[in-house]
Coordinates of C-alpha atoms in Angstrom, one line a residue:
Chain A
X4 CA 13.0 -3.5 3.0
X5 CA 10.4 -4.6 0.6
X6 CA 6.3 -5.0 0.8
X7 CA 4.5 -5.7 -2.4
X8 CA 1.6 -7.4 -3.1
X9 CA 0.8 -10.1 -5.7
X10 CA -2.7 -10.9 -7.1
X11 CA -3.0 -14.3 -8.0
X12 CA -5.8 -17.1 -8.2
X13 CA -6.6 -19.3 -5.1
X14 CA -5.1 -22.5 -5.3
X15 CA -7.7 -24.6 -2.6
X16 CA -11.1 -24.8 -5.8
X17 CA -12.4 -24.3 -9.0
X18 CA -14.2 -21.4 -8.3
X19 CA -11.4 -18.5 -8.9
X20 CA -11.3 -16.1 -6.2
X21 CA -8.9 -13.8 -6.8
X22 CA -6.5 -12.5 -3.7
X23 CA -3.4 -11.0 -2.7
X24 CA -0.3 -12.3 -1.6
X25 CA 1.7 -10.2 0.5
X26 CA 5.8 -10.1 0.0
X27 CA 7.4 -8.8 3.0
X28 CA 11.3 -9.2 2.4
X29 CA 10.7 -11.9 -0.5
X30 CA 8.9 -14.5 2.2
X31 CA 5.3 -14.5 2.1
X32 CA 3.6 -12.9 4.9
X33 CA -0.1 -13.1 4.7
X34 CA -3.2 -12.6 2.2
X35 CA -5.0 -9.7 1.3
X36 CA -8.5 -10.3 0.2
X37 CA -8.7 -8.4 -3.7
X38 CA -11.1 -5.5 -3.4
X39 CA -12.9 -5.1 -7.3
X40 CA -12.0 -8.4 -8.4
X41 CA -15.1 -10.2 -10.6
X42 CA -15.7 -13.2 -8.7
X43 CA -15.0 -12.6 -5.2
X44 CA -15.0 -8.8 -5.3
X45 CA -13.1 -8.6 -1.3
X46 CA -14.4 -11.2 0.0
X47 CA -12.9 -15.0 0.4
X48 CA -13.9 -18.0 2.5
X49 CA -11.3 -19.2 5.2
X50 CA -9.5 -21.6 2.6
X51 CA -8.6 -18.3 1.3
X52 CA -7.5 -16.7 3.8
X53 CA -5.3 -19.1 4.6
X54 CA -3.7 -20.0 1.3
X55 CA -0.5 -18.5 1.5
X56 CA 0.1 -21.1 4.9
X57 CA 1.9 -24.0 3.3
X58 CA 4.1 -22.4 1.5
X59 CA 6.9 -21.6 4.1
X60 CA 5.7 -24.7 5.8
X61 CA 8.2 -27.2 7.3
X62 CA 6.2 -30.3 6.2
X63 CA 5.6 -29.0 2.8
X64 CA 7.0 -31.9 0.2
X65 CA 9.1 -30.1 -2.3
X66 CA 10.1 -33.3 -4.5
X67 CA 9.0 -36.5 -5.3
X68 CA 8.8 -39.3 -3.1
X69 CA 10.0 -43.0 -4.6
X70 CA 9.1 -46.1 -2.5
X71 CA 12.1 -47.8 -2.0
X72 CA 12.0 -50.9 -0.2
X73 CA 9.0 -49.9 1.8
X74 CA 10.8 -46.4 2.5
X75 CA 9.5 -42.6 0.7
X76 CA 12.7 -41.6 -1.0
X77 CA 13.7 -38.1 -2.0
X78 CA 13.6 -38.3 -5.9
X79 CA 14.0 -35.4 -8.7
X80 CA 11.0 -35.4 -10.9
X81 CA 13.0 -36.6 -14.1
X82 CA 13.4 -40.3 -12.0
X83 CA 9.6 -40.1 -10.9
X84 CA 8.1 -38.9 -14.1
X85 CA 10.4 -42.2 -15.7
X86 CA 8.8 -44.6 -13.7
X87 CA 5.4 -43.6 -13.5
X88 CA 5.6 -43.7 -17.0
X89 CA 7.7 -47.2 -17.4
X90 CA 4.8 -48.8 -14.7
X91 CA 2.3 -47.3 -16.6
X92 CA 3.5 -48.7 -19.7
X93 CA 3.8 -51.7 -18.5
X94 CA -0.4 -52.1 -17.3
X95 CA -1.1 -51.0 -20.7
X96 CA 1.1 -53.5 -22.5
X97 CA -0.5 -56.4 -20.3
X98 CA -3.9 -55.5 -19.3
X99 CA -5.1 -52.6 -21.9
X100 CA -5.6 -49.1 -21.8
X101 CA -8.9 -49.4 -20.0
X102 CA -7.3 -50.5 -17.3
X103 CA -5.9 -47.2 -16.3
X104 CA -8.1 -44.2 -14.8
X105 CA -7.6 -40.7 -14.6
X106 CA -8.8 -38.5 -11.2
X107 CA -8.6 -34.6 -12.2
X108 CA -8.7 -32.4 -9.6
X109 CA -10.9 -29.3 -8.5
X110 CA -8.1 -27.4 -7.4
X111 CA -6.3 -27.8 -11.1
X112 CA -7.8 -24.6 -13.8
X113 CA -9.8 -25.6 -16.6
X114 CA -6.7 -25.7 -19.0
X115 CA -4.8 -28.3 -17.2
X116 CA -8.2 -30.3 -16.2
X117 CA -8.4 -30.1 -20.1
X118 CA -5.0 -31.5 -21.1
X119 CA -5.7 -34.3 -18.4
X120 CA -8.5 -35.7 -20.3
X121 CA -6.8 -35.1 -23.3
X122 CA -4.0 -37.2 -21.8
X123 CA -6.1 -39.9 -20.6
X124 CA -8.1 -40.1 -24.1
X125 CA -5.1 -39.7 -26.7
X126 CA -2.3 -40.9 -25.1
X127 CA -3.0 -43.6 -23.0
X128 CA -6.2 -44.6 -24.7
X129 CA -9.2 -44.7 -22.4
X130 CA -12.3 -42.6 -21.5
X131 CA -12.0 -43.4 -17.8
X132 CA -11.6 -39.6 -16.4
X133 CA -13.3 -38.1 -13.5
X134 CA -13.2 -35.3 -11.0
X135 CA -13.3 -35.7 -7.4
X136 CA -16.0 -32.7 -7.3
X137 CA -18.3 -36.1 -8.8
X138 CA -17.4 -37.9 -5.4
Chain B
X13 CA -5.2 12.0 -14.1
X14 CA -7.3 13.6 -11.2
X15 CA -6.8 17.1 -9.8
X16 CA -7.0 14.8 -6.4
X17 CA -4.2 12.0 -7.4
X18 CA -2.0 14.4 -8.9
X19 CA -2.3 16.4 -5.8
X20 CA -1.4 13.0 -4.1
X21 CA 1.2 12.1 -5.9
X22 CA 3.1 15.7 -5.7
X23 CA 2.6 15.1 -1.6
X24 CA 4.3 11.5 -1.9
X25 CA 6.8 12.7 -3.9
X26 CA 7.9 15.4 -1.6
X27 CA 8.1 13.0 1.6
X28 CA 9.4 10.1 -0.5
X29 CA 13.0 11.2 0.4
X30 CA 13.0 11.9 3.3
X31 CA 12.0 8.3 4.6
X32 CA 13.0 4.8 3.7
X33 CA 9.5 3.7 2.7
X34 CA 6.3 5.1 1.8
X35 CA 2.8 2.4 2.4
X36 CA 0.0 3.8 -0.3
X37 CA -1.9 1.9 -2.6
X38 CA -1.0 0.9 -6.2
X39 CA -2.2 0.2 -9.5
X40 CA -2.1 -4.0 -10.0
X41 CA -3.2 -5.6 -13.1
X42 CA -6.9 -5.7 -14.1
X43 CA -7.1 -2.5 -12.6
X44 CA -7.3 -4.2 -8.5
X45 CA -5.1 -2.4 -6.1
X46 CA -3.2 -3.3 -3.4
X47 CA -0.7 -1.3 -0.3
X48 CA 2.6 -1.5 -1.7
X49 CA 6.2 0.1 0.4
X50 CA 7.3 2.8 -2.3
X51 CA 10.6 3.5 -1.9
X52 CA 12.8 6.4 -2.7
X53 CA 15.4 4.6 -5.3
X54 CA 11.9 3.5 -7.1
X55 CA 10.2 6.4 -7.4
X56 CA 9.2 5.9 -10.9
X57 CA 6.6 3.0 -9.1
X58 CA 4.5 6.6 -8.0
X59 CA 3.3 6.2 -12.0
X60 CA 0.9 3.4 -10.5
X61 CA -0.1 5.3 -7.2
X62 CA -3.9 4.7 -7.1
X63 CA -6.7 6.4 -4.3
X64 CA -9.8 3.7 -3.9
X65 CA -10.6 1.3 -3.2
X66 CA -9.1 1.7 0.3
X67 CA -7.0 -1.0 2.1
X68 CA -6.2 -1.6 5.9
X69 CA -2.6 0.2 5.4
X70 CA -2.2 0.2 9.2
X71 CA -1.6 -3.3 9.4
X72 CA 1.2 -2.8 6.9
X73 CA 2.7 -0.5 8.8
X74 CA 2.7 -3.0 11.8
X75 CA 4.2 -5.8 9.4
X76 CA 6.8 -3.0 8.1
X77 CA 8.0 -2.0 12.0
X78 CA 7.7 -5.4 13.7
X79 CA 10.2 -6.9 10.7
X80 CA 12.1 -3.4 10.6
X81 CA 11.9 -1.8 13.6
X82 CA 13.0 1.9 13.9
X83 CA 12.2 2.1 10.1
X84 CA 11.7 5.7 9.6
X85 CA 8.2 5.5 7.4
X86 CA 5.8 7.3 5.6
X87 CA 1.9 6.4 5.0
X88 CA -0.8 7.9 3.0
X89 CA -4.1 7.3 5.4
X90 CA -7.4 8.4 5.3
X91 CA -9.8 9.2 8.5
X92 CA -9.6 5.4 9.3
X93 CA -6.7 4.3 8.6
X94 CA -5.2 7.2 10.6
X95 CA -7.5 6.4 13.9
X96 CA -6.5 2.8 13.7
X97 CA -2.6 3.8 13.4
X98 CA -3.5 5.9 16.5
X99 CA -5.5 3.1 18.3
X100 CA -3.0 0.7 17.4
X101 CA -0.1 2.6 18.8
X102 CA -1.5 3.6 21.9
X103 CA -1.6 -0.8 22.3
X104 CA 2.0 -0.7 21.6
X105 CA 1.5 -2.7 18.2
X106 CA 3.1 0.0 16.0
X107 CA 5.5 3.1 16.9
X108 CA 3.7 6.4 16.0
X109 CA 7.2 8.3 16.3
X110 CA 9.0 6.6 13.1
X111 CA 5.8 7.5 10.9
X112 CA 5.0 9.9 8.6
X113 CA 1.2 10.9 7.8
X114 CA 0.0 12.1 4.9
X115 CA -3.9 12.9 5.7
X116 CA -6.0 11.4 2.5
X117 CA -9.4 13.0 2.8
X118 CA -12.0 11.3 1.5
X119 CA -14.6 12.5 -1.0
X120 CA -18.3 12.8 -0.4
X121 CA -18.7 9.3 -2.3
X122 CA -16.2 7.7 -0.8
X123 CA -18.0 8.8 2.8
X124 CA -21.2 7.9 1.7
X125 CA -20.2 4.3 0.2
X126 CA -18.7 3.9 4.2
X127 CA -21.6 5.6 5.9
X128 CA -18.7 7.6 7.6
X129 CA -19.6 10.1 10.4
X130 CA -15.7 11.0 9.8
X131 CA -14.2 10.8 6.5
X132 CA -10.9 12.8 7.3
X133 CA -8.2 12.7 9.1
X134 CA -7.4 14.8 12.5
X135 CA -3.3 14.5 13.4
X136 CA -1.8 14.2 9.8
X137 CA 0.1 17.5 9.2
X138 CA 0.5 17.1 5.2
X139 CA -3.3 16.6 3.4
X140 CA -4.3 16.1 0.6
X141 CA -7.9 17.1 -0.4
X142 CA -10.8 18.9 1.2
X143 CA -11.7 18.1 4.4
X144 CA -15.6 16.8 4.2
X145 CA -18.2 16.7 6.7
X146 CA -19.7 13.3 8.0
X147 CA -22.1 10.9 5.6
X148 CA -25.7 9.3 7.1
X149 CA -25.4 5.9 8.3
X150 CA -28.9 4.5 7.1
X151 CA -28.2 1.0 8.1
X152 CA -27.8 2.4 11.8
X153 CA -30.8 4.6 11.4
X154 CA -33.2 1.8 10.4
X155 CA -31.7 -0.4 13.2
X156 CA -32.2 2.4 15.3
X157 CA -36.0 2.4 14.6
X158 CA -36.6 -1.3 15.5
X159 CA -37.9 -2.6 18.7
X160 CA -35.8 -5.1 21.2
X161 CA -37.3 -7.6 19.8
X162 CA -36.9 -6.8 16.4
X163 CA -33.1 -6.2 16.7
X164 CA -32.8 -9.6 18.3
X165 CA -34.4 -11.2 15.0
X166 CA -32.5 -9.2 13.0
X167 CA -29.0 -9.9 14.4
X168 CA -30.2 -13.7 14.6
X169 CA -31.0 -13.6 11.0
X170 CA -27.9 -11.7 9.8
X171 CA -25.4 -14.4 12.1
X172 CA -27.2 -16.7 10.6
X173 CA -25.7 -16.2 6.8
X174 CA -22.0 -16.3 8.5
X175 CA -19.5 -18.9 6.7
X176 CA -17.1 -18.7 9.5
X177 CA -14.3 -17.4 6.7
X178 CA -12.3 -15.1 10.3
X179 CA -12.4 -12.7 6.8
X180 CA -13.9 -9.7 9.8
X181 CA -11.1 -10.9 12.0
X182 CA -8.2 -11.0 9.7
X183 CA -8.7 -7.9 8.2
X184 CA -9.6 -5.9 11.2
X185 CA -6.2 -3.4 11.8
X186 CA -7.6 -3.5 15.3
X187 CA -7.5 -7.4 16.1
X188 CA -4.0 -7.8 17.0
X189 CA -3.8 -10.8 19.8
X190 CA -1.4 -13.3 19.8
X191 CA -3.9 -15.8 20.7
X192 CA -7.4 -15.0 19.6
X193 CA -10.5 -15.8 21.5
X194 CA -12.4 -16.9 18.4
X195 CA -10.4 -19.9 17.7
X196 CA -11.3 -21.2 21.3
X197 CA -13.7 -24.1 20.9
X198 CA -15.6 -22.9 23.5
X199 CA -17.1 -20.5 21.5
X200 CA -16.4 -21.3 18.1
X201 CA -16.7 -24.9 17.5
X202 CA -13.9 -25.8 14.6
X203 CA -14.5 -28.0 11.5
X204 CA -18.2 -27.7 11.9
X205 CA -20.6 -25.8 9.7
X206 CA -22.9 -23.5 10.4
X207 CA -21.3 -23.2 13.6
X208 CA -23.6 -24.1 17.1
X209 CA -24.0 -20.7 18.2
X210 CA -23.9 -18.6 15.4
X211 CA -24.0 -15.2 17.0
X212 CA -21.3 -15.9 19.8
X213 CA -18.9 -15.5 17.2
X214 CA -19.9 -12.1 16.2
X215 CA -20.9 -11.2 19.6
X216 CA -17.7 -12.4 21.1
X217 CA -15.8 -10.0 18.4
X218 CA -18.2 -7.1 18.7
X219 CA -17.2 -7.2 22.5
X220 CA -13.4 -7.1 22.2
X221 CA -13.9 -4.2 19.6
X222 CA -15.0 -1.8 22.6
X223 CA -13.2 1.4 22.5
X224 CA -11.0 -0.2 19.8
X225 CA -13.2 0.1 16.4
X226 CA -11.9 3.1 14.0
X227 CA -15.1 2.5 11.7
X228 CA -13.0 1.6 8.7
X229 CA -15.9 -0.8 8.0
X230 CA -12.9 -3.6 6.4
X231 CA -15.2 -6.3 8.0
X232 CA -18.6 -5.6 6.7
X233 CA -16.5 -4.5 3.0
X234 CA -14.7 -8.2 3.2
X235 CA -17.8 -10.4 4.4
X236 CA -19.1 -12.5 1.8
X237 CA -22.5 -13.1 3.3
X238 CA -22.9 -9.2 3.5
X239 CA -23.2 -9.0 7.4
X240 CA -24.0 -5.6 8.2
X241 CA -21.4 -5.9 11.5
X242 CA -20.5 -2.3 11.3
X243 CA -24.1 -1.3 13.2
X244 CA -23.2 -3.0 16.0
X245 CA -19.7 -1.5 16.4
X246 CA -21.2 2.3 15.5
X247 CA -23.4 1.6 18.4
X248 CA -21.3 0.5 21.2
X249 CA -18.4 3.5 19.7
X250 CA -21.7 5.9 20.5
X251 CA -21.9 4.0 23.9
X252 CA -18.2 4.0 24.9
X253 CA -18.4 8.2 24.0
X254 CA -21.3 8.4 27.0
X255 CA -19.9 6.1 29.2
X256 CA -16.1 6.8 29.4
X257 CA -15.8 10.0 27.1
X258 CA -13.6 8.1 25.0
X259 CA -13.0 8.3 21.0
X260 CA -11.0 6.2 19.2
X261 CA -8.3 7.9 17.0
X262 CA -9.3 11.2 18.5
X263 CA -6.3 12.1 21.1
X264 CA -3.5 10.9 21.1
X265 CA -2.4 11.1 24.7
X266 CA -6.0 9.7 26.1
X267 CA -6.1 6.4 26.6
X268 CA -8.4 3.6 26.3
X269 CA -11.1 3.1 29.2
X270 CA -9.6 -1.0 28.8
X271 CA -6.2 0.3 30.0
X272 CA -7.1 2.3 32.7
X273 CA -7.7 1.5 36.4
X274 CA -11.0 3.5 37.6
X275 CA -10.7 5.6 40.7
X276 CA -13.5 5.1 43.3
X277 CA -16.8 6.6 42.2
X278 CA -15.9 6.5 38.4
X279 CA -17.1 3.0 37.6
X280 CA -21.0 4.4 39.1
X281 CA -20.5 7.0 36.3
X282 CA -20.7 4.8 33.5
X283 CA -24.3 3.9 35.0
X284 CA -23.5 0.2 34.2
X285 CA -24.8 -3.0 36.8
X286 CA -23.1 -3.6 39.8

């Protein structure tokens, strides 16, 4: 028998509610609200509330799908991570760096927003970054 | 540490043993606490035992039972918490027989912060502080005060500032359906904001809360537009009391007007319409 509770960050925006995930038996179980907490000091919205729903679920992808011949293919993320990065080479080679664009994402932290752009601008080359908070 | 947390923790530490888990609340980081099941081969966990802010530990007692059931359990409630493990037992959503109270009563503060007209607990046999007598409501009082009319534009106003985040409904120990009212689009209207009818919501809620509220206040503490939702519950508790002589958490052997079928005669009592 085990019940803990883990405080954590919500994963739906940018804005950092903090909350609690409850462990009942090592499966989550529900969310607690974090009572204290800076930014959303109890309260949460119904993203929130909600956040610890897809974890267990069913249709939750939990590798890397590969288009093979018109079919989504189980992949592991070494063989996905290869090819993005061999097609990707591959538009730079022939058509330039500005060719490529980069969409960050509001539901990413700060830090890995940061190393984003960083990608986009020192490795591949190219100032084309932007958020879909812009949209 | 406190004179009241030590006090506390020698209480925990006695019943500890004698159960296989024990709900109170714990020291997380950043200093935010959560419930968490202490149990007896970790008792060196009781080092992080923590007193406020208070959590609806009922509803981890129902999540303990319904995945162990016949768990022989141990809780440290206050006033609250303690009606709603009542209240929820006497709905058959938790079993009052395989649980262990320890009565957590709450200081003068802590009352006044709830506006609590009962910050302690009634059935616990083991306690732990001194039992303190009722805070003001001032909220209740001013509301009180208003005319018809001015309670109407009130309530309008408050609904108004809803976000529709179910934060009053999850959190409430006492709203334990299978399926809920609320998420019927008759009333609530999904994926649209602000909702059409932004007091059926609340209204809808306050309704199914008769005779079931414990005043814990959880809503009102969790809703990020600051609805004062707790008035309206006080209110219809004070009306329930004159109507059916019923009080929630109060005896355990009554039960709910909702559960009972009223002999002839009774339902003129309550001086409702026909």
């Amino acid at each position: 028998m085990e019940y803990r509770n883990v405080l954590t960050t919500c994963p739906y925006c940018g804005t950092g509610c903090n909350l609690h995930l409850q462990v009942l038996d090592g499966k989550l179980a529900g969310v607690l609200p974090a009572k204290g907490h800076v930014i959303a000091d109890g309260g949460l919205c119904i993203k929130g509330w909600n956040a610890h729903a897809f974890v267990h679920d069913p249709d939750r992808l939990k590798t890397p799908l590969i288009r093979k011949n018109g079919e989504l293919v189980e992949a592991t993320w070494d063989e996905a991570l290869a090819l993005v990065s061999e097609l990707m080479g591959q538009v730079k080679t022939q058509h330039g760096a500005d060719s490529i664009g980069i969409l960050a994402s509001a539901k990413c932290t700060n830090e890995e927003n940061y190393v984003l752009q960083k990608f986009a601008r020192a490795v591949i080359g190219t100032n084309n970054v932007d958020h879909c908070a812009r949209l | 540490m406190s004179d009241r947390l030590s006090a506390l923790r020698q209480a925990v530490e006695r019943i500890l043993p004698e159960v296989e888990g024990l709900v109170a609340l714990k020291q997380g980081p950043a200093g935010i606490l959560a419930p968490h099941l202490y149990q007896p081969s970790q008792a060196t966990e009781l080092e992080l035992l923590a007193l406020w802010p208070k959590y609806p530990v009922p509803d981890t007692i129902k999540m303990l039972q319904k995945a162990h059931p016949g768990a022989k359990l141990a809780v440290v409630c206050r006033g609250c918490e303690e009606r709603g493990l009542v209240e929820m037992a006497k709905h058959a959503q938790i079993d009052l027989a395989n649980v262990q109270l320890i009565g957590l009563q709450c200081t003068a503060e802590e009352a006044t912060f709830c506006r609590c007209a009962k910050p302690f607990t009634v059935h616990a046999t083991v306690t732990v502080g001194e039992k303190i007598e009722g805070a003001a409501d001032p909220l209740t009082e001013a509301f009180l005060a208003k005319s018809q009319e001015e309670r109407l534009a009130f309530w309008k106003e408050q609904f108004l500032h809803c976000i529709k985040c179910y934060g009053c409904r999850n959190i409430c120990p006492q709203c334990f359906c299978n399926v809920c009212a609320l998420e019927d689009g008759t009333w609530v209207e999904t994926g649209r904001l602000p909702m059409p009818l932004p007091p059926m919501y609340h209204l809808v809620r306050a309704m199914h809360m008769t005779a079931k509220c414990v005043a814990c206040r959880e809503c009102e503490e969790t809703c990020p537009a600051g609805i004062p939702m707790a008035i309206q519950f006080r209110l219809m508790a004070r009306d329930v009391q004159e109507m059916f002589g019923y009080e929630t958490g109060a005896v355990i052997e009554q039960k709910p007007p909702q559960l009972l079928v009223l002999e002839e005669g009774e339902y003129a009592k309550t001086g409702l319409p026909h």
